[in-house]
Coordinates of C-alpha atoms (C1' of nucleotides) in Angstrom, one line a residue:
Chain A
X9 CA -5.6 -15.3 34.9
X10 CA -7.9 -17.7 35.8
X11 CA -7.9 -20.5 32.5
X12 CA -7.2 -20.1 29.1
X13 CA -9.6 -22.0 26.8
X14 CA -8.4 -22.5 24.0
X15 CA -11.6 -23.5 22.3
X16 CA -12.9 -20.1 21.9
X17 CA -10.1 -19.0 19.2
X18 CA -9.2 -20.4 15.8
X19 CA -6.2 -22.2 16.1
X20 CA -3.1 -21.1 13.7
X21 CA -4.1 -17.6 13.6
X22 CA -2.8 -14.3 15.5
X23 CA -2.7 -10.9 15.6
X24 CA 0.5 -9.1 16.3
X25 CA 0.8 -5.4 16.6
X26 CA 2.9 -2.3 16.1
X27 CA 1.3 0.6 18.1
X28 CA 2.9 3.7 17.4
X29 CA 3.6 6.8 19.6
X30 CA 5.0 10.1 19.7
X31 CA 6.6 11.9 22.8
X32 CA 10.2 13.9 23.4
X33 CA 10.5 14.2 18.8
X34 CA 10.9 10.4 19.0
X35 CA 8.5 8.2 17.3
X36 CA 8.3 5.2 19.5
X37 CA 6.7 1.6 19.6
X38 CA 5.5 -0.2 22.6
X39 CA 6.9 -3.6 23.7
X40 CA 6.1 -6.2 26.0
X41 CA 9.2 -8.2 28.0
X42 CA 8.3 -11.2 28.2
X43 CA 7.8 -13.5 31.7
X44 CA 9.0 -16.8 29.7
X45 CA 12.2 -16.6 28.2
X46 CA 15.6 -13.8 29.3
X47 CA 15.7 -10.9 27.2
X48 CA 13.1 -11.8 25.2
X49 CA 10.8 -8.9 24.0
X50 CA 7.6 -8.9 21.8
X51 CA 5.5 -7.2 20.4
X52 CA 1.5 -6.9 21.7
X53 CA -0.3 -9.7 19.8
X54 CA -3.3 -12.1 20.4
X55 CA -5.7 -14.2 19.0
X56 CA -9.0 -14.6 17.7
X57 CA -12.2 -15.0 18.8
X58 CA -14.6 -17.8 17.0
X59 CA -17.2 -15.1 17.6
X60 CA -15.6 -11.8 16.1
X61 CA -14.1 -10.5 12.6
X62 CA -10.3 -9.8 12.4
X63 CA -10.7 -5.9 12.8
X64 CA -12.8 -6.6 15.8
X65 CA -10.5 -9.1 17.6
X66 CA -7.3 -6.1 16.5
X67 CA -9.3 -3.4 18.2
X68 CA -10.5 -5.3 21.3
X69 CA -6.0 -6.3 21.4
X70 CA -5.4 -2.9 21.1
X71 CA -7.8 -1.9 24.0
X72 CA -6.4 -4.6 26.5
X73 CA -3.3 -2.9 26.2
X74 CA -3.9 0.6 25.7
X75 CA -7.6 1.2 27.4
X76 CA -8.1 3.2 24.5
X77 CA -11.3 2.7 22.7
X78 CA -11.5 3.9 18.7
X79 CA -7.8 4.3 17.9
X80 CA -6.3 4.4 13.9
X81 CA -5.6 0.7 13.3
X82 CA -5.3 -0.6 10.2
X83 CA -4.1 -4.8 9.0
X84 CA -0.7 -4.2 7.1
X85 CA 1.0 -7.5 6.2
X86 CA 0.5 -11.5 6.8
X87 CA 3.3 -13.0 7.8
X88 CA 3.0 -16.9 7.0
X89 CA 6.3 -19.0 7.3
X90 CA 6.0 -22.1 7.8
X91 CA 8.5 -22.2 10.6
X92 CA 8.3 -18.7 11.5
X93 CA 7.3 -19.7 15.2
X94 CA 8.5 -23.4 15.3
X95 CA 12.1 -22.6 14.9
X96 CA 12.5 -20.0 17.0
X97 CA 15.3 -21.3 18.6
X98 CA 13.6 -19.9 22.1
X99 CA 10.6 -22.7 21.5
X100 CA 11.8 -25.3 23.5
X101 CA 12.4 -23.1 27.1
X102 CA 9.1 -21.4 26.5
X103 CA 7.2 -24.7 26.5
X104 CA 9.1 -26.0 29.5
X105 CA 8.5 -22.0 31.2
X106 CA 4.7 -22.0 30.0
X107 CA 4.3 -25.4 31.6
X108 CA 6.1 -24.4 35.3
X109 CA 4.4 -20.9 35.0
X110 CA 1.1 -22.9 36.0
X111 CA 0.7 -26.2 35.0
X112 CA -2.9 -26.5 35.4
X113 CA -3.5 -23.6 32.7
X114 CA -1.1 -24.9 30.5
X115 CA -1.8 -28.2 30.1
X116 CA 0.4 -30.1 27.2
X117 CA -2.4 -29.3 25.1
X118 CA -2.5 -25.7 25.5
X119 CA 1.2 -25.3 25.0
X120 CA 1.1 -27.4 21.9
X121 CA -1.4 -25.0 21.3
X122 CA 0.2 -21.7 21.6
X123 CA 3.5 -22.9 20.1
X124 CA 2.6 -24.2 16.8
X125 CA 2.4 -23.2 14.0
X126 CA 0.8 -19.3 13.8
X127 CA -0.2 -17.1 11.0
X128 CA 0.1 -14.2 12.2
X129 CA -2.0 -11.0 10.7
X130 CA 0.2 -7.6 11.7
X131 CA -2.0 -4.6 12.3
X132 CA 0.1 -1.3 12.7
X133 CA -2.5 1.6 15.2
X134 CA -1.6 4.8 15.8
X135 CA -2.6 6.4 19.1
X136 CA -1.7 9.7 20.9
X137 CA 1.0 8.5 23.6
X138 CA 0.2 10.9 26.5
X139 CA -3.8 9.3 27.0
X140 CA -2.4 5.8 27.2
X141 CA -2.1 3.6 30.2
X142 CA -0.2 0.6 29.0
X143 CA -1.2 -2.5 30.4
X144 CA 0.7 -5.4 30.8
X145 CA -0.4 -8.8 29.7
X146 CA -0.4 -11.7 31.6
X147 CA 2.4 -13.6 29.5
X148 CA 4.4 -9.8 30.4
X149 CA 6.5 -9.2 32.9
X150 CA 6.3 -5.8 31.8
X151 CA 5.3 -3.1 28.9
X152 CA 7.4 0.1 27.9
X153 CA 7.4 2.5 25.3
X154 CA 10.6 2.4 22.8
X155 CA 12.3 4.6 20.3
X156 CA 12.6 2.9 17.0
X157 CA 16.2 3.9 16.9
X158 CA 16.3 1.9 20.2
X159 CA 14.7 -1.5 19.7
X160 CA 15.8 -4.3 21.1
X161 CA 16.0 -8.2 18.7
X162 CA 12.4 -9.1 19.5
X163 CA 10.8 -12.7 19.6
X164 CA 10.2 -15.2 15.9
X165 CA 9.9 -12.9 13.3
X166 CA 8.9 -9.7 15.6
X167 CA 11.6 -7.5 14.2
X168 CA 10.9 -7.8 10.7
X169 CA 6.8 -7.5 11.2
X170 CA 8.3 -4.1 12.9
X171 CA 10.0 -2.8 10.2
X172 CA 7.3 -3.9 7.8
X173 CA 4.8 -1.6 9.6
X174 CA 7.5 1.2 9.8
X175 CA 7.9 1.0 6.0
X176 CA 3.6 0.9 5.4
X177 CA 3.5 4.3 8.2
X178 CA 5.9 5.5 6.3
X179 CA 3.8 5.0 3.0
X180 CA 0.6 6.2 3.9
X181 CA 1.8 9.1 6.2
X182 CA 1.7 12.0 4.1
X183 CA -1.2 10.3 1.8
X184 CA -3.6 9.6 4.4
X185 CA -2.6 12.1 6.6
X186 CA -3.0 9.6 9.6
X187 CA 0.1 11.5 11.6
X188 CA -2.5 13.5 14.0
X189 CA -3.3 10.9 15.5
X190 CA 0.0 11.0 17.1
X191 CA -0.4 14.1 18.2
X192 CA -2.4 15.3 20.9
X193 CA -5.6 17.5 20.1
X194 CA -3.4 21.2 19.3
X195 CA -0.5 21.1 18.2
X196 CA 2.4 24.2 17.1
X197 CA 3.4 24.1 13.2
X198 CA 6.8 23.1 14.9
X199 CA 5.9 19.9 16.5
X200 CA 4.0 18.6 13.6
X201 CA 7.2 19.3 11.8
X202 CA 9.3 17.4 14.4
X203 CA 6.8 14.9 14.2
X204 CA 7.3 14.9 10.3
X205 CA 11.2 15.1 11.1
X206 CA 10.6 11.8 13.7
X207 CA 8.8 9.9 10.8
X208 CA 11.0 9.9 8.4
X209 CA 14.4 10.3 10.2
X210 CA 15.1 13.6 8.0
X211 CA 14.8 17.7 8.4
X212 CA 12.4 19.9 6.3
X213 CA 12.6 23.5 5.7
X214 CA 9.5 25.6 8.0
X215 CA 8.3 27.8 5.3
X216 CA 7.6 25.2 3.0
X217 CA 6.3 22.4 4.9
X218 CA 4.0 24.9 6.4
X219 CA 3.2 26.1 3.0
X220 CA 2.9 21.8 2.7
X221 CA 0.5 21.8 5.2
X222 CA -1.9 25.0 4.9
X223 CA -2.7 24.1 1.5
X224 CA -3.7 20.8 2.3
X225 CA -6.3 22.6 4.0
X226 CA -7.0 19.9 7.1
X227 CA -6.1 22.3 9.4
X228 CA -7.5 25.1 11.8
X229 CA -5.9 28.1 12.8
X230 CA -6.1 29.0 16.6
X231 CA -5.1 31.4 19.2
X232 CA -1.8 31.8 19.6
X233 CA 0.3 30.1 22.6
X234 CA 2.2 31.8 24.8
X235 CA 5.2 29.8 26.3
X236 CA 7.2 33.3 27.9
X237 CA 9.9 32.4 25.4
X238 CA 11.4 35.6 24.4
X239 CA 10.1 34.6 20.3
X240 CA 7.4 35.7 18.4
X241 CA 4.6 33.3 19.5
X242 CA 2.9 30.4 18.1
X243 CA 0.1 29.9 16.6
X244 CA -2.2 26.2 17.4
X245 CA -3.4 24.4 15.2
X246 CA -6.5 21.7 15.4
X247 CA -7.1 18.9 12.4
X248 CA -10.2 19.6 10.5
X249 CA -11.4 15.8 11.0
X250 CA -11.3 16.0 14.8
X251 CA -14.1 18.8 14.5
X252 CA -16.3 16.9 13.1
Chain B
X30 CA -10.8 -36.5 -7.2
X31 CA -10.0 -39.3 -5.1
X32 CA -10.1 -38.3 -1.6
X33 CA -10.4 -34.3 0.8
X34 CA -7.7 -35.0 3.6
X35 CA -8.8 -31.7 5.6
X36 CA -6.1 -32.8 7.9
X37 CA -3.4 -31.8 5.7
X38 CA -4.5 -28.0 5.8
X39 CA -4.9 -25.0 8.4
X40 CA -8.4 -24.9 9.6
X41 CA -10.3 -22.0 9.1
X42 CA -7.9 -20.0 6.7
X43 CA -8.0 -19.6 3.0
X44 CA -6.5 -18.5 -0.4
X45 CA -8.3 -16.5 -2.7
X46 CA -6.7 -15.2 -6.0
X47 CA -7.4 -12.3 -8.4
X48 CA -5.4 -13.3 -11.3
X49 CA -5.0 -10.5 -14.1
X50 CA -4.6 -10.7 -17.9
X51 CA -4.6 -8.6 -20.5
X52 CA -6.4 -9.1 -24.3
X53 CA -8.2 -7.0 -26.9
X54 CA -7.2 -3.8 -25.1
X55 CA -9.1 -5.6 -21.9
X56 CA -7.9 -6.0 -18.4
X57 CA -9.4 -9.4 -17.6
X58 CA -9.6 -11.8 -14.3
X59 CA -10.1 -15.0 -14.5
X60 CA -13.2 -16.6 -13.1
X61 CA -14.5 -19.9 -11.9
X62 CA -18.4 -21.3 -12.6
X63 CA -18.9 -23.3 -9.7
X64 CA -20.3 -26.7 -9.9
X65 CA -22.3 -25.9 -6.6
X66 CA -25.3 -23.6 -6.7
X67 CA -26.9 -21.9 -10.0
X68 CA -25.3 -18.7 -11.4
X69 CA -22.5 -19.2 -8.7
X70 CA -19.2 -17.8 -9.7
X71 CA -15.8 -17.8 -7.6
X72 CA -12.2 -16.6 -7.5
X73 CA -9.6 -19.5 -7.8
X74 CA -9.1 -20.0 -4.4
X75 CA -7.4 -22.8 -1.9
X76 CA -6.0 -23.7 1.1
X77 CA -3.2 -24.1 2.9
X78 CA -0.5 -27.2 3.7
X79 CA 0.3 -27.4 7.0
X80 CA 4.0 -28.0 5.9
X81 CA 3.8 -24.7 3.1
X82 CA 4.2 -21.3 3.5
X83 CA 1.7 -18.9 2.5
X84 CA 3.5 -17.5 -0.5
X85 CA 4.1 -20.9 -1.5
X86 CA 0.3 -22.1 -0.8
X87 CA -0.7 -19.0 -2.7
X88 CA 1.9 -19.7 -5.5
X89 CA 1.0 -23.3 -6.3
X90 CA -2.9 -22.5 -5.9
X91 CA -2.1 -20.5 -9.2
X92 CA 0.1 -23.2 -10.9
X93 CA -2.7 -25.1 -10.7
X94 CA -4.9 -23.1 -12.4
X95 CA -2.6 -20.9 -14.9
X96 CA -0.1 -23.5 -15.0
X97 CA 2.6 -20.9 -14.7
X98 CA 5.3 -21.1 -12.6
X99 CA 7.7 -18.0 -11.3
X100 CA 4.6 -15.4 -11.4
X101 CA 4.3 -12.3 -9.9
X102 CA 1.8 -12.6 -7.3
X103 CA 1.3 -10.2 -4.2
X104 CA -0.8 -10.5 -1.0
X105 CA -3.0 -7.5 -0.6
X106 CA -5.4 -7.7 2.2
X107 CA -6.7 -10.1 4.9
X108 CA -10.5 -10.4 4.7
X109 CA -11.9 -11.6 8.1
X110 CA -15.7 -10.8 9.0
X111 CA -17.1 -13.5 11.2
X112 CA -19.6 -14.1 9.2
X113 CA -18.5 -13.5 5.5
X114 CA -18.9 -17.4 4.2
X115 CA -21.0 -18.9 6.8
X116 CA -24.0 -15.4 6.3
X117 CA -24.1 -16.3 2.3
X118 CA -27.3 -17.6 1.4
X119 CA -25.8 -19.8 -0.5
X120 CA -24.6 -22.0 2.6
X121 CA -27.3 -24.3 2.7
X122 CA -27.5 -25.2 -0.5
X123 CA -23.7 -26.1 -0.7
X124 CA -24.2 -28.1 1.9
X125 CA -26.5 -30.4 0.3
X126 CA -24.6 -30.4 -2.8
X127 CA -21.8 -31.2 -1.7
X128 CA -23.0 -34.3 -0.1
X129 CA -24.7 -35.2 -2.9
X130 CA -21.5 -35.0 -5.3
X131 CA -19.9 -37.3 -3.8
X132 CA -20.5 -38.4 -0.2
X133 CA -17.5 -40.7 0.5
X134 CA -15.3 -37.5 0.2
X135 CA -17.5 -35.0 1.5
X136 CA -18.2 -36.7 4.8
X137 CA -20.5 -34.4 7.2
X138 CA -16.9 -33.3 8.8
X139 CA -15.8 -32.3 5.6
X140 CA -18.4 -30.3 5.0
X141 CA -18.9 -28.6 8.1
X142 CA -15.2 -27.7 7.8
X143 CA -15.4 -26.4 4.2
X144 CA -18.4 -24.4 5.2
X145 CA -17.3 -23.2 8.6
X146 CA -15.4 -19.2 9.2
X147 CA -12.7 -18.8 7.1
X148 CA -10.4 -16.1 7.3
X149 CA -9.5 -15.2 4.1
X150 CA -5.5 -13.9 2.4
X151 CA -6.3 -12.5 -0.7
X152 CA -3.2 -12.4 -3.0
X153 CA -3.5 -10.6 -6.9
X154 CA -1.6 -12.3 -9.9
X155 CA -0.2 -11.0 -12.9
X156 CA 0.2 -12.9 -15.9
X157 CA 0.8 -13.1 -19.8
X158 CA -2.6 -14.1 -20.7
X159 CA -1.3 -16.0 -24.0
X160 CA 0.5 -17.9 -21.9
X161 CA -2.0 -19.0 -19.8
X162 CA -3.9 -22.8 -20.0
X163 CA -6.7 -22.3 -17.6
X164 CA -7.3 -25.0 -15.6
X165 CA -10.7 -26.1 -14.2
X166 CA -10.2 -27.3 -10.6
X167 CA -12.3 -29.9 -8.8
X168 CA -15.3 -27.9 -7.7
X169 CA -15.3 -25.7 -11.1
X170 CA -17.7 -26.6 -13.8
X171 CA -15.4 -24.0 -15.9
X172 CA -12.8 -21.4 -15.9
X173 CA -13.0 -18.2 -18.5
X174 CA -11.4 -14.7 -18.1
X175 CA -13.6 -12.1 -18.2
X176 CA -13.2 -8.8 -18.9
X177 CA -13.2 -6.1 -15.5
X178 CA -16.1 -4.2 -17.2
X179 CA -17.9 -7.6 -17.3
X180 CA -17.6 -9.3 -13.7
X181 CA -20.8 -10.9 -12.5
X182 CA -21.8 -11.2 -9.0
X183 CA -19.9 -13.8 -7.3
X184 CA -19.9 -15.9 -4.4
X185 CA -19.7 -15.0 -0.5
X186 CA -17.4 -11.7 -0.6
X187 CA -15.7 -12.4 -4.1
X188 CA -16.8 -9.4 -5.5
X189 CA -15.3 -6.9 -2.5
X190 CA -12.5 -9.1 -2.8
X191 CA -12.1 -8.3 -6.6
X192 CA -12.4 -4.2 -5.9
X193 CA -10.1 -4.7 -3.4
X194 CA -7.3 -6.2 -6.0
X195 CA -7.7 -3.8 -8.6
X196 CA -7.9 -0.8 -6.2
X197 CA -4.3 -2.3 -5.2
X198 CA -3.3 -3.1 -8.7
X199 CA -4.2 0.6 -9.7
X200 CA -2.1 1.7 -6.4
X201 CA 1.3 -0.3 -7.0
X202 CA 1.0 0.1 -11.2
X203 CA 2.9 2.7 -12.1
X204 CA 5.3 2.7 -9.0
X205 CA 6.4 -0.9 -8.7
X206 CA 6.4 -1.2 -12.8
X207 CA 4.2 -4.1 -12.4
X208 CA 2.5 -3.9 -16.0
X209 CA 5.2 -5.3 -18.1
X210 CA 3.9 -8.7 -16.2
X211 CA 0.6 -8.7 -18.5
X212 CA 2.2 -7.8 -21.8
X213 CA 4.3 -10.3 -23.9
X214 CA 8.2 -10.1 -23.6
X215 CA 8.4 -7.0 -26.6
X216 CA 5.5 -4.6 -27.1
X217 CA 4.8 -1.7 -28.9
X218 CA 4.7 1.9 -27.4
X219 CA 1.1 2.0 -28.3
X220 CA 0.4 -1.1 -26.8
X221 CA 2.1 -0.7 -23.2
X222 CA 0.1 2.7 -23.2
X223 CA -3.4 0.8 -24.5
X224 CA -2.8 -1.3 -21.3
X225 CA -2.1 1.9 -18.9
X226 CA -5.6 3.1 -20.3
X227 CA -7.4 -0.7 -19.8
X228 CA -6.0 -0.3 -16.0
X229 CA -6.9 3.4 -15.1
X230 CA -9.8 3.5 -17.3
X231 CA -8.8 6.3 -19.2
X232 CA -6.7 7.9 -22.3
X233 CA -3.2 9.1 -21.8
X234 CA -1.6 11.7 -24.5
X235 CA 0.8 9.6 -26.8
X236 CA 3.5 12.1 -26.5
X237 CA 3.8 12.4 -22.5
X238 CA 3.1 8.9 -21.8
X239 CA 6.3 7.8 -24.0
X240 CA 8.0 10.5 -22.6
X241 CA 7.1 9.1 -19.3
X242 CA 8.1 6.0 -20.2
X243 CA 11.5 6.3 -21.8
X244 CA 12.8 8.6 -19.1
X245 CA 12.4 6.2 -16.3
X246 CA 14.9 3.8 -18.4
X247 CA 13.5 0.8 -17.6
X248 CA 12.6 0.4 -21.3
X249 CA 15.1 -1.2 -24.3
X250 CA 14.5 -0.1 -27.8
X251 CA 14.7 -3.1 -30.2
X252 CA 14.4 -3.3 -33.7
X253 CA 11.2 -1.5 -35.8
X254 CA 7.7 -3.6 -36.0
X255 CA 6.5 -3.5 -39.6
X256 CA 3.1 -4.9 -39.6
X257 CA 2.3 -3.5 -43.5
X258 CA 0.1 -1.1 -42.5
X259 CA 0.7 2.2 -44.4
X260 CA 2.2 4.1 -41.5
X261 CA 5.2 4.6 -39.5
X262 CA 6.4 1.2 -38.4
X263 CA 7.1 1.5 -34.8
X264 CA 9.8 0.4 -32.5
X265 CA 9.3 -2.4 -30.6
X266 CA 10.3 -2.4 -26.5
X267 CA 11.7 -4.7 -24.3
X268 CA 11.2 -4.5 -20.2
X269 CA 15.0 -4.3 -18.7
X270 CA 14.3 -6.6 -15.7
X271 CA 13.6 -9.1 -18.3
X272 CA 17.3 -9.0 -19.9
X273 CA 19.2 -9.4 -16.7
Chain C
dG22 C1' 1.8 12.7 -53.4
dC23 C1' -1.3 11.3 -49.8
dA24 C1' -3.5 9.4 -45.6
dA25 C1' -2.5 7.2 -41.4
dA26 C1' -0.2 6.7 -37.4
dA27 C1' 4.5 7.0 -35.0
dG28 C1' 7.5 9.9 -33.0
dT29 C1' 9.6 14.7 -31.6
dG30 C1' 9.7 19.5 -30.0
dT31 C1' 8.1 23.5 -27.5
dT32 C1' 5.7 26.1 -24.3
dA33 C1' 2.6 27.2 -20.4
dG34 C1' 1.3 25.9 -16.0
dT35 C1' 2.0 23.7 -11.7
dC36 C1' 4.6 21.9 -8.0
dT37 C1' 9.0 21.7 -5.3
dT38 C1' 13.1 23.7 -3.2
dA39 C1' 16.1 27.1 -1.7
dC40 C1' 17.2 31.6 -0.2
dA41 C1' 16.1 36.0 1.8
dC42 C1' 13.5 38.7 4.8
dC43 C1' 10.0 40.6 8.2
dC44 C1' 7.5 40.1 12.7
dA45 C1' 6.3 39.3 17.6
dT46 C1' 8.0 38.3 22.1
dG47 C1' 10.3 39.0 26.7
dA48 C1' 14.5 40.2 28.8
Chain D
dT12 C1' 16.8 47.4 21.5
dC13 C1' 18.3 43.1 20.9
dA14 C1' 18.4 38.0 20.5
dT15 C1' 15.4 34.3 19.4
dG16 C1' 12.5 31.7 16.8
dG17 C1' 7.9 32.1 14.2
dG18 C1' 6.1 33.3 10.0
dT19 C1' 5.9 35.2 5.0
dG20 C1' 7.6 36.3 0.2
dT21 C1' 9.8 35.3 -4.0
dA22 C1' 12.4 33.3 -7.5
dA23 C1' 14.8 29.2 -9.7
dG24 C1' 14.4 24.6 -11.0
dA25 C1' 11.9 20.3 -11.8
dC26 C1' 7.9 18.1 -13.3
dT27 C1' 3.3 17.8 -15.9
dA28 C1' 0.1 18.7 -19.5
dA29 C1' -1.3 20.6 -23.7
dC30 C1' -0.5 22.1 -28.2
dA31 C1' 1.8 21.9 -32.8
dC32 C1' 4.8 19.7 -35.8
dT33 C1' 7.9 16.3 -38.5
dT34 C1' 8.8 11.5 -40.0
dT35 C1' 7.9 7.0 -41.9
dT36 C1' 5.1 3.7 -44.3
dG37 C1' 2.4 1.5 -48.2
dC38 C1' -0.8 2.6 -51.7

DNA sequence: GCAAAAGTGTTAGTCTTACACCCATGA
DNA sequence: TCATGGGTGTAAGACTAACACTTTTGC
């Protein structure tokens, strides 16, 4: 990290986000730890280039720390205390940290800066976990994957913005049918049940959330897959959109 | 108008509202003619305090034109193309305007600011239009309510901001019993369903929509309506929430 | 009594949920 | 042939939509 010019954002405006994947029938987020601050976890977030539209500057966020280009993202909530940053009660060791971090990047301008007053835009993306290469930030000591039964108290106001976008997947998951994107490209009748059974912390019966599923016609039967279990063997399964 | 302090607000981020009423069996908004620029109309619309929250920008932006306090009022969507003020073609001529209004408040900085990117919170309102004293603000030559059927085009992105609302509003109706916000505190059965066919632009069967109604017991029977016509009188209603 | 509109009842169809059962696989 | 889990069939219940019918009101 070479400088940090402020001048090429708008001030008072972020982006935080929720990015969403699915491995071991968890449904998991990823979060950064923080370099400033012990024990203090966040979520990915940014800001906003003068020169680009909201969706552009979410996607570009979401490509820093995923390399992945063209991944489900969609805005869910503005989150727009007043105080929402300014109180944190972690405010006043982050602007002492920022400034020891590297004093010549974060001049008492750029501090002020960063630790004012934010609305913050969340944008909730969905992306399939095995083809991502998190990538740390350079405010992050590091990035990790987490269960959402497993989530640590996050930075300001990052654990409600969590549950916020939890509560829109939730919403628009069996409406939108945006859950194969958490899957990778084939996929058993099983693990998009597990997957179901992840989302919304409950069991379904097979036979009818198969039935669910095949008459929602999305989907394309494929060969079967043979794992030398001693069971009849599965058939994969592709989403419709993806063959387009 | 005395004075523009654009120090007192965030740069760059605004307000604008879609406030719904209901008359004649119409679902109306309620529009602004601006004083700027020929033919130019605009959603009530503001900015925010630095010292407010966004609910409570976006709640006294309405006071101010409905008068109303205690409303129900919802953010729906974040609208944030780089270009989506500063690309109208009306920009130039509400530049010039503006300065010729009245130049000791619209200094060239006040200008540039008012006509620079905003990102935009849209938030959708839902009121008793009998209720309701529309207010002109500063910048509005008048304010009318207009029925949904009957919107003309408006300013800058007004009009994707208005499909946007009412795509929303149709969403969250039935769900979040929102409705019972347009009508006045007792209503016939006729009526609430006369507003259900104003929102979804279409006809319901009397029979299933009362049953409908009634069984999600949200609904108090009062006493019987006799308006002298020579027919059944019938009973008038009362929204629970409203008794607690 | 009659027309108009409110309100109720009843049935057919669809969708959801639960239970029972058959089928392919590899040891 | 047997245990295992995948996949299918069917019937009961809940919900929805359409039809027919009864009740109240003022002339």
């Amino acid at each position: 990290m070479k400088d940090f010019n402020i001048e090429q954002y708008l001030p008072n405006l972020s982006i935080d986000c929720v990015i969403f994947g699915y491995q071991d029938k968890e449904l998991k987020i990823l979060i950064a730890k923080s370099k400033f601050g012990k024990k203090s976890w966040n979520l990915p977030g940014g800001y906003i280039k003068k020169t680009e539209s909201i969706e552009k500057a979410a996607s570009r966020i979401l490509n820093e720390k995923t390399s992945l280009k063209k991944i489900f993202l969609e805005q869910f909530k503005v989150f727009g205390d007043k105080d929402r940053i300014v109180k944190s009660s972690l405010i006043k060791i982050l602007k002492q940290e920022f400034k020891k971090f590297d004093p010549k990047i974060f001049t008492t301008k750029v501090v002020e800066w960063m630790t004012g007053r934010f609305v913050c835009i969340g944008y909730y993306a969905l992306v399939d976990i095995h083809k991502v290469q998190p990538q740390a930030g350079d405010f992050d000591e590091y990035i990790e994957w987490r269960s959402i039964k497993d989530i640590p108290a996050m930075m300001h106001d990052h654990s409600e913005i969590t549950l916020e976008a939890l509560k829109t997947l939730r919403q628009n998951f069996d409406e939108k049918l945006i859950g194969f994107n958490l899957l990778p490209d084939t996929f058993t009748m099983k693990e998009l049940q597990e997957l179901y059974e992840a989302v919304f912390e409950r069991t379904f019966a097979n036979n009818n959330f198969q039935k669910k599923m095949l008459d929602q016609d999305v989907l394309v039967r494929l060969e079967k897959k043979f794992t030398g279990a001693q069971n009849k063997a599965p058939y994969l399964y592709q989403f419709k959109k993806k063959l387009k």
